[in-house]
Amino acid sequence: MQAAPETAKGSPWYDPKIRGYVYQALLISVVVYVGYAMVSNVSQNLARQRIPFGIDFWDTQAGFDINQALFPYTARSSYGDAFWVGLLNTLLVAAFGIIFATVLGFLIGIARLSRNWIVAKAAMVYVEVIRNLPLLLQLLFWYKAVLEPLPRPRDSIAIPGGALLNNRGLYVPEPVFGAGAGLIGAAFLLAVFGSIAFYIWAKRQQAASGRIYPIGWVSFGALIGLPALAYVVTGGPVSFNYPAMGGLNVRGGITVYPEFIALLLGLTTYTAGFIAEVVRAGILAVSKGQWEAADSLGLPYTRTLSNVVIPQALRVIIPPLTSNYLNLTKNSSLAVVIGYPDLAQVFLGTVLNQTGRAIEIVGITMAVYLTISLLTSAFMNYYNQRMALVER
Amino acid sequence: MKTIMTGILAGAALALTISAASAQAPRSTLDQVKARGVLNCGSNTGLAGFGVPDAQGNWSGLDVDYCRAIAAAIFDDPSKVKFIPLTAQARFTALQSGEVDILVRNSTWTMTRDTTLGIAFLATNYYDGQGFMVRKSLGVASALKLEGAQVCTQQGTTTELNLADFFRKNNLKYTPVTFATADETRSAYEAGRCDAFTTDASGLYSERLKLSRPDEHIVLPEVISKEPLASAVRANGDSQWANIVKWTHYAMLNAEELGVTRANLAQSAQSNNPEIRRLLGVEGKLGEGIGLTNDWAARIIRHVGNYSESFERNVGASSPLKISRGVNALWSNGGLQYAPPIR
């Protein structure tokens, strides 16, 4: 063993290890102090102004109504219920937005690489226009675009199938389930699981024998056919509550409010512009040799795309796609300007104002958005790991 | 190792000194305003007659005059006010956090707000009540006929709560559509999103003027709530500041009651009436008692006028709103505006 000559010199200040600890300790004390200063400053100021602190308002009666609620909510419900209404509305628009934006984004991203000049240029114009205008402006545009051309309730547009459309929203028939309707649900679930099982089986068969099964058609047929069969067998237990004009507005049915439609349109088209670029970048990242190899095997263009290029492109696409999903969810809080009752509008807006508990409510809202984002992120990381190149 | 420990201790000592300094008792609001040289007044983002900036950024309105009167009393200069436009959502937080010294923004005085927000309401400068506006073509003549209506309103207001109460009390169904600002609410109503638009009656008349065809809309006769619109300050025990805000309003009312106007201020100062002499600071030292000069009320009247002058100029007969005094008349004329005597 040989003694380290540096430490032998004496001064511990020159020991990189000790120095490292000192810097760490300093950093920790600064962080702790800043945290302490914030908390003590807030509590002192709150006490001086006699502002109560805590979430005891949670169970207090809210006293205001919300138009779109996914569970029964009235003015007699609590502020806590209002929070859940807002959160569910945020998740609803974010979920639909993510699905539609992904589909539209993939289509446009692929279209940008199309060999058809017009399709490629149209996709390019879309991406450039959408990406370069502020989302707030687009939301206001969509809200106006939804509200202005639609007629007043008395002159509702009748859509075949019993739905009505006017400037108060889209009213669709509400299914009313009678006895035996459970069987239809069961048939649908069976179809879902059956389709998944068939998908796995077909993929294994393909891997083993190279034979390709029509997964899409089989699943589609099962999903429609089985419930339809159950409907006929049980003697048609489902009736519909059709919307109809009554009094000042349309009554009955399920209402899809214009604010939801406008917000969904705005978020979908905006995010699709970004996803399109991500998809294009991902496809271009797949080396040309892969295309040529598929070509030389005689695979048609669509199959090359879906079976050779996109699976490889996904590895590049998923991480930035996650960011876009997170952005979409967070951007849904711009709903405030068009009156869609999402978490920000209901909780950060109305509840904060009625209770005056700014610190608590802003804190809770931040925690909620953070949780949603981290969960989305965690799921996408899991998916990314599954899709990542398996190195052997 | 010794030097390191010393360093950390020194850092901690420094930190404690800083936090001790920040914990010192704050100066009174009046001192802060004087030191700043300008009064920070929380105002509406734009409500004609109450608080609205013109194209040059000059603010006018009944609420605006209130703040100008306070500035006149402190600085003898009504222009030393910085108007900070606040949405209904942001207003109380702005007052709590000290961003504004006073909130005069057509805000309703309620028990919840007065007792739980750390703010104190002081003087009602306009007694209002909530009403509904609808299109004439809707064929509705009473709010009780609004069964099934979709109603546009501003979120985070007492309006939103009264609306729910009104429909619940009368066992009627409705759908609220709420927006963050008055402008968004009005434009949605105008675009046909709602059957009715609801806010304080004064606000309805003011917003109706901004519609493209005001004649096609009517205000329904029902007044469904009490809306005392009042000034508010932080409830931090600064009674001097509260007195200045309260007595500014009372001075304007007393001036009206005693017939003191901008025009006759000079003659009034020569008056034999002891009440007028006390109001204008010719006799007594009442102004010094609230940290101002004795001619504080004379300054208010010289620069802003009495309550009647401010009312008529902003919302009354000489304004586009043409609102009659109604319940806002002096108590001696059968109204609710009543000021304790200045003596």
PDB file of C-alpha atoms in Angstrom, chain A residues 3-16 18-19:
ATOM      1  CA  ALA A   3      -0.120   6.557   1.094  1.00  0.00           C
ATOM      2  CA  ALA A   4      -1.640   9.202  -1.143  1.00  0.00           C
ATOM      3  CA  PRO A   5       0.845  12.039  -1.231  1.00  0.00           C
ATOM      4  CA  GLU A   6      -1.838  14.784  -1.607  1.00  0.00           C
ATOM      5  CA  THR A   7      -3.561  14.068   1.709  1.00  0.00           C
ATOM      6  CA  ALA A   8      -0.224  13.787   3.406  1.00  0.00           C
ATOM      7  CA  LYS A   9       0.383  17.459   2.652  1.00  0.00           C
ATOM      8  CA  GLY A  10      -2.068  18.416   5.410  1.00  0.00           C
ATOM      9  CA  SER A  11      -4.745  20.911   4.363  1.00  0.00           C
ATOM     10  CA  PRO A  12      -8.022  19.090   3.776  1.00  0.00           C
ATOM     11  CA  TRP A  13      -9.108  21.980   1.516  1.00  0.00           C
ATOM     12  CA  TYR A  14      -6.992  20.443  -1.221  1.00  0.00           C
ATOM     13  CA  ASP A  15      -8.625  17.052  -0.871  1.00  0.00           C
ATOM     14  CA  PRO A  16     -11.052  16.801  -3.820  1.00  0.00           C
ATOM     15  CA  ILE A  18     -13.721  16.724   1.088  1.00  0.00           C
ATOM     16  CA  ARG A  19     -14.193  19.666  -1.226  1.00  0.00           C
TER      17      ARG A  19
END
